Short mmCIF file of C-alpha atoms in Angstrom, two decimals:
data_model
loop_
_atom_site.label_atom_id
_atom_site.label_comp_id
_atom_site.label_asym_id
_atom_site.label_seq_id
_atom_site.Cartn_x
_atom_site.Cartn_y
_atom_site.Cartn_z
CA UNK A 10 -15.15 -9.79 -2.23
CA UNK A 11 -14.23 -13.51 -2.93
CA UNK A 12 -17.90 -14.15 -2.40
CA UNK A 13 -19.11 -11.62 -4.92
CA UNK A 14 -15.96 -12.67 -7.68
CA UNK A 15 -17.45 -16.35 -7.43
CA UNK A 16 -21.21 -15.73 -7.63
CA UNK A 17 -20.58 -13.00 -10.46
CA UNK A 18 -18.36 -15.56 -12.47
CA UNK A 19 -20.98 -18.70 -11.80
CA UNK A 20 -23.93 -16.55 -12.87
CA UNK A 21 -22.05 -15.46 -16.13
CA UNK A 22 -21.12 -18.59 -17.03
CA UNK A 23 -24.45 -20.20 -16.38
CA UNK A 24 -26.52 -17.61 -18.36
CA UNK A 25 -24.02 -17.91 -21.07
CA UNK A 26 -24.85 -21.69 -21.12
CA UNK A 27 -28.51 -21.17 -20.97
CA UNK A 28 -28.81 -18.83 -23.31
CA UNK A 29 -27.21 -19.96 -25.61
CA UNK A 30 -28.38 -23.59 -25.60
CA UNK A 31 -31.49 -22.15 -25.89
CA UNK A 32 -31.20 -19.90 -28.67
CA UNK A 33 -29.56 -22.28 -30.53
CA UNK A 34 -32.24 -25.16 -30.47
CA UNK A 35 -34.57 -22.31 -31.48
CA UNK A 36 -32.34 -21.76 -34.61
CA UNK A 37 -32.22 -25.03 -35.07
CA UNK A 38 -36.01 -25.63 -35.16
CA UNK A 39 -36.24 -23.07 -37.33
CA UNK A 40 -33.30 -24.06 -40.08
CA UNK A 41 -32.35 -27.77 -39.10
CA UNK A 42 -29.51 -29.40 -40.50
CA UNK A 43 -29.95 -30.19 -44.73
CA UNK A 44 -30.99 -33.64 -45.16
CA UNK A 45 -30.43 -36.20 -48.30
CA UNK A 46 -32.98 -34.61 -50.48
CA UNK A 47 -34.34 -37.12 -53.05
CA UNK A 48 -33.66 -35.56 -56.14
CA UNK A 49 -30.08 -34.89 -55.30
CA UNK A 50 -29.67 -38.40 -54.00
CA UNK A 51 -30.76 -39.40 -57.49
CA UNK A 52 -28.09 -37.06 -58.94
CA UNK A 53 -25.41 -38.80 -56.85
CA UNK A 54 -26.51 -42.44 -57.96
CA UNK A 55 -26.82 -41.32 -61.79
CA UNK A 56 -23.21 -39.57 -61.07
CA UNK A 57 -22.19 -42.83 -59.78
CA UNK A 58 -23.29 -45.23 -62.55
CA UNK A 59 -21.85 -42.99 -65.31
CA UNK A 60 -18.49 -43.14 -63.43
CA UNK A 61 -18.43 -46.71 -62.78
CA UNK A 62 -18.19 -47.67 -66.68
CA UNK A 63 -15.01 -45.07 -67.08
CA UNK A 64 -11.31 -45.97 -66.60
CA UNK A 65 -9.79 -43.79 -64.00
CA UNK A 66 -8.37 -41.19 -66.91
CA UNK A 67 -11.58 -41.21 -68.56
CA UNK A 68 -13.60 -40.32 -64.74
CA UNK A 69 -10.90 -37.21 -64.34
CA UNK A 70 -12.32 -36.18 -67.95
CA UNK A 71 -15.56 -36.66 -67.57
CA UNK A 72 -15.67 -34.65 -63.89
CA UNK A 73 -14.14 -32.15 -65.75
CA UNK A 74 -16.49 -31.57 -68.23
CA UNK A 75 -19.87 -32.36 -66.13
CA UNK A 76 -17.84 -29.36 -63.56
CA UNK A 77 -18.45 -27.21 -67.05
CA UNK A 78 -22.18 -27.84 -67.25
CA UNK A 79 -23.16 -28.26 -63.46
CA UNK A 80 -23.57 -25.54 -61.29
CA UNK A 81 -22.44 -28.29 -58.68
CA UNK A 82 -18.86 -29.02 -58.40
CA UNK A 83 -17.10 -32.33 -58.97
CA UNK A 84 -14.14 -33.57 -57.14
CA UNK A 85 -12.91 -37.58 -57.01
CA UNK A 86 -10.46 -37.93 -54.41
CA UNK A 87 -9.05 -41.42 -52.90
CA UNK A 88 -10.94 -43.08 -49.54
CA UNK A 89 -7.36 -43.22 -47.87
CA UNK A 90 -7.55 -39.23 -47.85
CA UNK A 91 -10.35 -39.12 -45.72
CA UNK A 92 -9.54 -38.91 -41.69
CA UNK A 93 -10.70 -41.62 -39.60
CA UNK A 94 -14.14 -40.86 -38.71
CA UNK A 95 -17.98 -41.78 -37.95
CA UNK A 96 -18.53 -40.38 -41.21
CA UNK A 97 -15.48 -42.52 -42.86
CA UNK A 98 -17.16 -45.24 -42.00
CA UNK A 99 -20.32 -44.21 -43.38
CA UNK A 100 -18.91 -43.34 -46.55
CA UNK A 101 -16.86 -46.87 -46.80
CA UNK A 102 -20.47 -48.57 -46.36
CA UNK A 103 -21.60 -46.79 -49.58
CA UNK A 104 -24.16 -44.33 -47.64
CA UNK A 105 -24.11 -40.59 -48.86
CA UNK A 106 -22.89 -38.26 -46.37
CA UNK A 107 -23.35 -34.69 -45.89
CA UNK A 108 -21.14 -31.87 -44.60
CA UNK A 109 -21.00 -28.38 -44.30
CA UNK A 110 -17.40 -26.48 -45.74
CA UNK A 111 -18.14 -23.19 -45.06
CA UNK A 112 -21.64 -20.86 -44.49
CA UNK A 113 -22.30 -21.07 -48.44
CA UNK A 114 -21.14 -24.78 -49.47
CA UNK A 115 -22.37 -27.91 -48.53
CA UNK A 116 -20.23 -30.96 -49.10
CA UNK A 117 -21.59 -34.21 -50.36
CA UNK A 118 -20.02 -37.42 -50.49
CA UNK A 119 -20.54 -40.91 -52.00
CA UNK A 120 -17.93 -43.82 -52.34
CA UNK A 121 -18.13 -44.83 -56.08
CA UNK A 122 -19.04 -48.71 -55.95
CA UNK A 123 -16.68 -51.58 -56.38
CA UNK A 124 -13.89 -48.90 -55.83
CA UNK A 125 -11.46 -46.57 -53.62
CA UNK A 126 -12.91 -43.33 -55.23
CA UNK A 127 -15.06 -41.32 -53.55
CA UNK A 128 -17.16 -38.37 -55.46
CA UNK A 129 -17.21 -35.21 -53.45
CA UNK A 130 -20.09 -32.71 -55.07
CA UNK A 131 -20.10 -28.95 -53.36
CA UNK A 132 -23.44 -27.14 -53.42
CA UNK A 133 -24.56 -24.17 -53.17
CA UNK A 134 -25.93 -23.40 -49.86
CA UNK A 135 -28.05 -20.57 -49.08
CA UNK A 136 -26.09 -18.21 -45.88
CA UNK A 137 -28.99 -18.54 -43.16
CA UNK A 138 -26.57 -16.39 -41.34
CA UNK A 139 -27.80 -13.52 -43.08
CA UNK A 140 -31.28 -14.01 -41.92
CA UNK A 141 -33.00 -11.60 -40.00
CA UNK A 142 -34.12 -14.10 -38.16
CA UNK A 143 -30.25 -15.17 -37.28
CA UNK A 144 -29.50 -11.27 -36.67
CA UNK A 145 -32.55 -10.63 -33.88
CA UNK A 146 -31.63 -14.05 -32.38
CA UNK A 147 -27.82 -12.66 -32.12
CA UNK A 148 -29.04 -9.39 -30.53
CA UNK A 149 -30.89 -11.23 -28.08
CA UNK A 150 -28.44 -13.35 -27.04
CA UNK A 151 -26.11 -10.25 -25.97
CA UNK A 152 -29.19 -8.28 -24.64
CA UNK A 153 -29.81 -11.22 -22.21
CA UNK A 154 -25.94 -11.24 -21.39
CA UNK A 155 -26.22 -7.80 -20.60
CA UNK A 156 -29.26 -7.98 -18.65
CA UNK A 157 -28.63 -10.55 -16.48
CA UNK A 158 -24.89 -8.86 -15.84
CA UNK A 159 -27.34 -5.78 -14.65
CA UNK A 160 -29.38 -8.02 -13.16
CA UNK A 161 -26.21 -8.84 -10.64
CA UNK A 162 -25.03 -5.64 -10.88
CA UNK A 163 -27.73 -3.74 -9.48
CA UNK A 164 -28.43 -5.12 -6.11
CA UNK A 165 -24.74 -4.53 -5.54
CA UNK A 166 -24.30 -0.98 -6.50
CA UNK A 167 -27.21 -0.45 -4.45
CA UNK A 168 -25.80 -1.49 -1.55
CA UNK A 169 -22.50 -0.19 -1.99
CA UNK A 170 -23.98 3.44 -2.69
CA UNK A 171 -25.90 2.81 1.06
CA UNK A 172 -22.68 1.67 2.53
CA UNK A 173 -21.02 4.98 0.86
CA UNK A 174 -23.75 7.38 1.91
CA UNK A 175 -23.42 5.45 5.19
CA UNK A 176 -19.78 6.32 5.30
CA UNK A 177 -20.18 10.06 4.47
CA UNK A 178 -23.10 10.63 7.00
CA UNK A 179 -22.03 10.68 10.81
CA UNK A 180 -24.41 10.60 13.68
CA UNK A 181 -25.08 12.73 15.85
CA UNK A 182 -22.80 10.60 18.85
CA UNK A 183 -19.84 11.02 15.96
CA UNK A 184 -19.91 7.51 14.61
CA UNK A 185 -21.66 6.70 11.67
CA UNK A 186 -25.30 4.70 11.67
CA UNK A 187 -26.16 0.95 11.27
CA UNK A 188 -26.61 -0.16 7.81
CA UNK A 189 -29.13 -2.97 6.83
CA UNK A 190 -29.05 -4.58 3.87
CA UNK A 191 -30.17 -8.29 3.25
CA UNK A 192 -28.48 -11.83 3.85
CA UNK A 193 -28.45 -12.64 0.06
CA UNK A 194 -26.80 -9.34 -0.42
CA UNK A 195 -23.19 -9.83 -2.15
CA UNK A 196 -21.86 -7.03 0.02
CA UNK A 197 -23.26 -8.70 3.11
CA UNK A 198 -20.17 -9.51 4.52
CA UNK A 199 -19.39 -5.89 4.43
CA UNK A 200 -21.86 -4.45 5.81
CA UNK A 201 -21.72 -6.56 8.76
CA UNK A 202 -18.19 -5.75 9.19
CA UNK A 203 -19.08 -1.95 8.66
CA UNK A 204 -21.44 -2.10 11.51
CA UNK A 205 -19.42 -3.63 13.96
CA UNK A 206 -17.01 -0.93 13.26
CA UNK A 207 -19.48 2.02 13.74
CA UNK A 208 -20.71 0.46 16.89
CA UNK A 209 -17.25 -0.14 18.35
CA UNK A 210 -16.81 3.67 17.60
CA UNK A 211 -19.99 4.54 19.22
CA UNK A 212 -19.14 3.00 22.73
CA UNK A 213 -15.75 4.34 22.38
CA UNK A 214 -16.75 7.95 21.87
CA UNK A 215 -19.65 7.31 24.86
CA UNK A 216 -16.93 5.73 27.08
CA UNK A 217 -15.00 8.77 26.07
CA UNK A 218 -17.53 11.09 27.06
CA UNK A 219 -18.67 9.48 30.23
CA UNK A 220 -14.98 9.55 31.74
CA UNK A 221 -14.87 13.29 31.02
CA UNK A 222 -18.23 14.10 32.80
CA UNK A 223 -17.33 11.84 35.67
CA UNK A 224 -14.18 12.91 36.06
CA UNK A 225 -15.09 16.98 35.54
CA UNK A 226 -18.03 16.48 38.11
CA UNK A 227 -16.17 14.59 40.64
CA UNK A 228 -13.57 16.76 40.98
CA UNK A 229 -15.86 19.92 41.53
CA UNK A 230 -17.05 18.60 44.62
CA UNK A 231 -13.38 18.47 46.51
CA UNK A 232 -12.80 21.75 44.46
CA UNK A 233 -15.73 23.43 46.57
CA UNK A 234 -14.83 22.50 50.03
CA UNK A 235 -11.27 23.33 49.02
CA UNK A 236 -12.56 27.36 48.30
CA UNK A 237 -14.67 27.04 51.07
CA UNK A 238 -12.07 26.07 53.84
CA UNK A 239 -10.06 29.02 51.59
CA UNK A 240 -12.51 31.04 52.83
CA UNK A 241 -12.49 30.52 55.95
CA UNK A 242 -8.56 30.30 56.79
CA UNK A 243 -7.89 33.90 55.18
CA UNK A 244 -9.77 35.51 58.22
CA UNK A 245 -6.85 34.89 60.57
CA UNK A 246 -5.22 37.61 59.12
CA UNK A 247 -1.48 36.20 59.25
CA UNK A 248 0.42 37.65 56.26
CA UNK A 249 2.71 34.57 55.71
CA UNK A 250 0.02 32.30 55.75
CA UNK A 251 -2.42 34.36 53.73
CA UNK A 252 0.46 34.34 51.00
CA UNK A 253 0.33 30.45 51.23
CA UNK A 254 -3.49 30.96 50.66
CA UNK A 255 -3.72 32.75 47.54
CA UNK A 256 -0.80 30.37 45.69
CA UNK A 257 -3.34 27.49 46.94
CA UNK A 258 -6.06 29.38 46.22
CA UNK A 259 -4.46 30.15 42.03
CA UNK A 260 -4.09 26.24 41.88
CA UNK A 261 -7.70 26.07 42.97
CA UNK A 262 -8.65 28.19 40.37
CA UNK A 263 -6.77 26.69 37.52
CA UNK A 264 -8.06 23.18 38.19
CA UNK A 265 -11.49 24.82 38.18
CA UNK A 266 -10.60 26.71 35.04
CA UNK A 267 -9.21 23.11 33.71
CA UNK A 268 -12.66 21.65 34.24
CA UNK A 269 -14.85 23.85 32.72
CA UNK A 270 -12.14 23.47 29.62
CA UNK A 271 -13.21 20.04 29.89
CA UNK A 272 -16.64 20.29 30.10
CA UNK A 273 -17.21 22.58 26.97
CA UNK A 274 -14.76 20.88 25.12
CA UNK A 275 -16.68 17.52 25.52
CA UNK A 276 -19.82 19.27 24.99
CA UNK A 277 -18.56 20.68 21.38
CA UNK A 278 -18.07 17.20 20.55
CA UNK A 279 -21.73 16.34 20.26
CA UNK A 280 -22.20 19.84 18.53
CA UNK A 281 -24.46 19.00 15.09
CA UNK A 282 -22.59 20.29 12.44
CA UNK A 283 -25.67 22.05 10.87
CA UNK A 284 -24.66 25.49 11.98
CA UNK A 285 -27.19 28.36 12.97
CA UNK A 286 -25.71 30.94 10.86
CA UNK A 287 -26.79 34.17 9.92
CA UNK A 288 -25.89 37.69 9.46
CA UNK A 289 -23.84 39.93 12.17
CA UNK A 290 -21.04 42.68 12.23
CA UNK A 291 -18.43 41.38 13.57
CA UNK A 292 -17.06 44.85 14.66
CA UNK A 293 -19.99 44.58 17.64
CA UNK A 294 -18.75 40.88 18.76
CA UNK A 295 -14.89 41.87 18.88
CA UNK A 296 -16.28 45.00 21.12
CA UNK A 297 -18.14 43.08 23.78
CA UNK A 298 -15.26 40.70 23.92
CA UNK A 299 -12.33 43.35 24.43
CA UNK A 300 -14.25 45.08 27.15
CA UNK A 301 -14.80 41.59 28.69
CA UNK A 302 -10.90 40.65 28.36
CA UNK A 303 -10.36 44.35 30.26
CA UNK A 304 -12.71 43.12 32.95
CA UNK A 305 -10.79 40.37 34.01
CA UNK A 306 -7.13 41.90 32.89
CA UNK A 307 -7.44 45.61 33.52
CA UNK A 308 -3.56 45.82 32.66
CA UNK A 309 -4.30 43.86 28.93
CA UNK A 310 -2.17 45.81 26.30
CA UNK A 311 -4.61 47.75 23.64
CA UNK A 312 -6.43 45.87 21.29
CA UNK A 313 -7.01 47.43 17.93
CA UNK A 314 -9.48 46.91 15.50
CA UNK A 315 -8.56 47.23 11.62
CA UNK A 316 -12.23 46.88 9.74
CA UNK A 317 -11.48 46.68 6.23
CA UNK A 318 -14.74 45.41 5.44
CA UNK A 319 -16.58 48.08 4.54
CA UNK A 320 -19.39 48.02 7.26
CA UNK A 321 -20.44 44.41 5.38
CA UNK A 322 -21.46 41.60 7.50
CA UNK A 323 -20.23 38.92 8.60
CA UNK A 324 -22.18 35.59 8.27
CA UNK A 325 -21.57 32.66 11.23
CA UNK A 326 -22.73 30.69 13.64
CA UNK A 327 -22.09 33.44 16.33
CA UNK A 328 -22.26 31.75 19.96
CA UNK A 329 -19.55 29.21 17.89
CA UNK A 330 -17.31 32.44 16.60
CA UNK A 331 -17.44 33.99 20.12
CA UNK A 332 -16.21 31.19 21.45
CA UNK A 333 -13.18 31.42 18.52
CA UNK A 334 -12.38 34.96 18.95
CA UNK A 335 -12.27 34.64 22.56
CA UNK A 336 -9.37 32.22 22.46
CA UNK A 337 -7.62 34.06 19.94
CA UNK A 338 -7.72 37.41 21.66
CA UNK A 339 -6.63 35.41 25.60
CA UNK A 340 -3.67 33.88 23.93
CA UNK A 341 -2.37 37.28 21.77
CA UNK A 342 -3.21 38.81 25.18
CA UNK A 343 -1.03 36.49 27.51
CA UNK A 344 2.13 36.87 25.32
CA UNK A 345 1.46 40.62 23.62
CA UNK A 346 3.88 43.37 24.94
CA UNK A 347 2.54 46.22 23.84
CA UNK A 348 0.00 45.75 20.91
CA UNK A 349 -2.58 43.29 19.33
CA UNK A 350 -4.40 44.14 16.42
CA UNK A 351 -7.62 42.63 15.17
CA UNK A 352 -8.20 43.10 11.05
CA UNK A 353 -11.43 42.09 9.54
CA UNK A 354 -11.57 41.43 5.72
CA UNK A 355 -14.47 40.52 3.24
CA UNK A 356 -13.84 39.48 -0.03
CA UNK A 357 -15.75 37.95 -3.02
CA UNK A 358 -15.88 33.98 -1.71
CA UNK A 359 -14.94 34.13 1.69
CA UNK A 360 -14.64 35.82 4.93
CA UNK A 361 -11.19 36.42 6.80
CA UNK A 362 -9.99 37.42 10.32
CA UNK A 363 -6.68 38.01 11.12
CA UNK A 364 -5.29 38.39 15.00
CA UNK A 365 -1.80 39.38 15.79
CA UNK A 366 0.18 40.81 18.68
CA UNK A 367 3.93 41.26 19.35
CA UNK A 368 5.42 38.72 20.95
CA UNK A 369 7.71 35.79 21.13
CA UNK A 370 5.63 33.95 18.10
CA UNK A 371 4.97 30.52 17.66
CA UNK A 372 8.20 28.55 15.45
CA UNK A 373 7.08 27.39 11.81
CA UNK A 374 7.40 24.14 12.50
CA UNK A 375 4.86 24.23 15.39
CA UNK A 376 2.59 25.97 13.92
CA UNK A 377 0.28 23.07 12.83
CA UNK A 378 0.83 21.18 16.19
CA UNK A 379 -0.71 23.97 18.64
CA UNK A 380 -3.92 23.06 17.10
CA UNK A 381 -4.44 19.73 18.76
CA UNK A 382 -5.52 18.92 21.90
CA UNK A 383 -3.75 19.31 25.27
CA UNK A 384 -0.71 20.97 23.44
CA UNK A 385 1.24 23.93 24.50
CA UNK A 386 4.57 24.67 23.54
CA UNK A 387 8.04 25.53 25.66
CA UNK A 388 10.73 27.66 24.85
CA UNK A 389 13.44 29.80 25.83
CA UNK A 390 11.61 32.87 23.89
CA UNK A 391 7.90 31.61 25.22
CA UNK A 392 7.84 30.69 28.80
CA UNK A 393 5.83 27.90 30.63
CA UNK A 394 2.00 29.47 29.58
CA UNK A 395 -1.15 28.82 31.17
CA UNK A 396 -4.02 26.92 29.84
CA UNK A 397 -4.21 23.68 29.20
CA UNK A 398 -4.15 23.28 25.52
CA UNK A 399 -7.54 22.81 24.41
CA UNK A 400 -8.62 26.81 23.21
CA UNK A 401 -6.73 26.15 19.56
CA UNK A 402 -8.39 23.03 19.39
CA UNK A 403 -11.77 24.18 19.74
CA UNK A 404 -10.59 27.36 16.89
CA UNK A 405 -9.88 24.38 14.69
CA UNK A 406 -12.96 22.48 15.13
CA UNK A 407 -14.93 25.47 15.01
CA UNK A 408 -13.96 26.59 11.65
CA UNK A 409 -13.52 23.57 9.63
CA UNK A 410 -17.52 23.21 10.91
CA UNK A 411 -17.81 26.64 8.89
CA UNK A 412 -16.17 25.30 5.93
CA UNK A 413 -13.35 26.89 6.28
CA UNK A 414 -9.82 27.04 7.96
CA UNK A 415 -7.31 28.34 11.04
CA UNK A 416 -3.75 28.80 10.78
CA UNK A 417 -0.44 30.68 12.07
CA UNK A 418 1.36 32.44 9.53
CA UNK A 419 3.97 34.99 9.35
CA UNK A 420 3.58 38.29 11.18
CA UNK A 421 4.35 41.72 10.37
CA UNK A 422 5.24 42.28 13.64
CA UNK A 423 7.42 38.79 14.87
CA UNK A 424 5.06 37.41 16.86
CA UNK A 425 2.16 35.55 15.99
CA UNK A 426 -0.55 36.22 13.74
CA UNK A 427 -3.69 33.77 13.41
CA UNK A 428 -5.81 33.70 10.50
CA UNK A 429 -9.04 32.17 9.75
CA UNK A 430 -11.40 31.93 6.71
CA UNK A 431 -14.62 30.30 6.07
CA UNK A 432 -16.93 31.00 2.79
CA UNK A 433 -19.68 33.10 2.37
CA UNK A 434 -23.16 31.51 1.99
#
């Protein structure tokens, strides 16, 4: 930014100069400066002779009454009262000098001879100010102060919207893209430093993803000779040893389950976030999921459905909202004791699901912190659970790339109740 305060402030400064200079030798060429014009040179010398044969009482008179008939007026003031000048000096050698008082007067002076008086006349002189010549030369001075301020400007709000709309937009990997902009660029510095941050961000996100597919797929392989030598041992038939089977055999299962977790949750990472969505009833999802969930956990308390929709539809990116509602209804379904219960709401802007069950219930203050990864809480009221923290995290993800929203809020019931909401349209 140092750069661009420096080259704004030099390229001010310089138009300001050139400009300006120029301008004014146009003016000048147009209006120079008044020169000793001959018939007022002969005023001055006939001025001169008549005062020379006056005492100094009779010169006051008489430049009092020549100030009554002259449209010129008549001063006589001593040489001493003049500053020390170029023009002092000019006067002391008898020459005529010129000055301008003000925009409408013009000063004359002339040292009477053979004395210490010098005759000041003021003249009329016509305003060239009020021109309109001097007014269109004014405007165009400030019109080429303002353009070549836009001149600067331009170039760097250009760039700086890029870098912004470079900012907003984020690639496909999660990092945002290269921007190019050129060398004599005041924002050059910048951008550089901009794209050696989104490229340190892009090998940190692929390191990030490589580790999780290496380490997912390298641990399937042991996995599978583990289930297969499983297998094989639980044909011997000894009781004791077939119950140290199927603990090994859970472990197996939930470091299986742990790497599949894995695995989708690095592939929702490089999800686009221009959803499919389109129009469903939700009522037919929530179906196909409870039977599932009674499939796997035939002793899973009931799960009611409370549609206070309407029969309207629902409008999502449905493999996405499976994957939310499947969470939801696992975790209610791990820590329910008797009841969970599903509503579905439409209203006027948005779309709202709401599942709760009975249990222990998640503590206020946790309530934002079981959304991030690899989190699961511990408690006297919520034992040790299973899972492996990642389920919320995907809910989150999921619906803030809807638009919209998850939480844990206060249940009717004392346990916990999740809601989401996500717009319509």
């Amino acid at each position: 930014m140092n750069r661009a305060f420096i080259s704004l402030y030099f390229f001010i400064v310089f138009s300001v100069i050139v400009i300006g200079w120029g301008l004014d030798k146009f003016w000048e060429k147009l209006y120079p400066a008044p020169e000793l014009e001959t018939d007022v040179a002969d005023l001055i010398v006939l001025l001169e002779q008549d005062l020379q044969l006056l005492s100094a009482e009779q010169q006051d008179a008489r430049i009092e009454q020549l100030n009554q008939n002259l449209h010129n007026q008549l001063q006589l003031i001593h040489i001493d009262d003049l500053a020390n000048s170029s023009a002092t000096q000019q006067i002391r050698a008898g020459e005529v000098v010129s000055a301008s008082a003000s925009s409408d007067r013009l000063i004359w002076y002339k040292r009477v001879a053979e004395s210490d008086q010098v005759l000041v006349m003021a003249s009329p002189n016509p305003d060239r100010t009020r021109s309109p010549v001097y007014s269109g030369l004014l405007i165009m001075f400030y019109l080429g102060i303002a353009l070549v301020v836009f001149l600067w400007v331009w170039p760097l709000s250009r760039d700086l919207s890029r870098l912004e709309k470079h900012t907003r937009l984020v690639g496909k990997d999660g990092a945002p893209d290269q921007i190019a902009v050129a060398p004599t660029s005041t924002v050059f510095t910048l951008a550089n430093a901009f794209n050696r941050m989104a490229k340190r961000i892009r090998e940190l996100i692929g390191s990030h993803k490589e580790m999780t597919y290496a380490v997912s797929h390298e641990l399937r392989t042991p996995l599978a000779r583990m289930k297969f030598a499983l297998a094989m041992a639980s044909n011997h038939g000894d009781a004791q040893l077939q119950k140290q089977l199927d603990s090994i055999h859970q472990d197996v299962m939930e470091m299986e389950n742990l790497i599949s977790s894995l695995l989708s949750y690095a592939g929702f990472e490089q999800e686009s976030q221009q959803l499919d969505r389109c129009d469903g009833y939700m009522q037919d999802l929530l179906s196909e999921i409870i039977a599932r969930i009674y499939r796997d956990r035939p002793d899973a308390v009931p799960i009611r459905i409370q549609d206070d929709t309407g029969g309207q539809a629902f409008n999502c990116e449905w493999k996405l909202m499976e994957c939310v509602i499947l969470n939801l209804l696992q975790n209610a379904a791990r820590f329910a004791k008797e009841n969970i219960v599903v509503e579905l709401r439409v209203t006027e802007t948005e779309f709202q699901v709401a599942v709760e069950d009975d249990g222990p219930g998640i503590p206020p203050e946790e309530r934002a912190r079981v959304f991030e990864s690899f989190v699961r809480l511990y408690n006297e009221n919520r034992p040790q659970a299973s899972g492996f923290g990642l389920g919320l995290a995907l809910v989150k993800r999921i619906m803030r790339w809807h638009g919209g929203d998850a939480a844990f809020v206060d249940s009717h019931s004392g346990g916990a109740r999740a809601y989401l909401s996500w717009p319509r349209g």
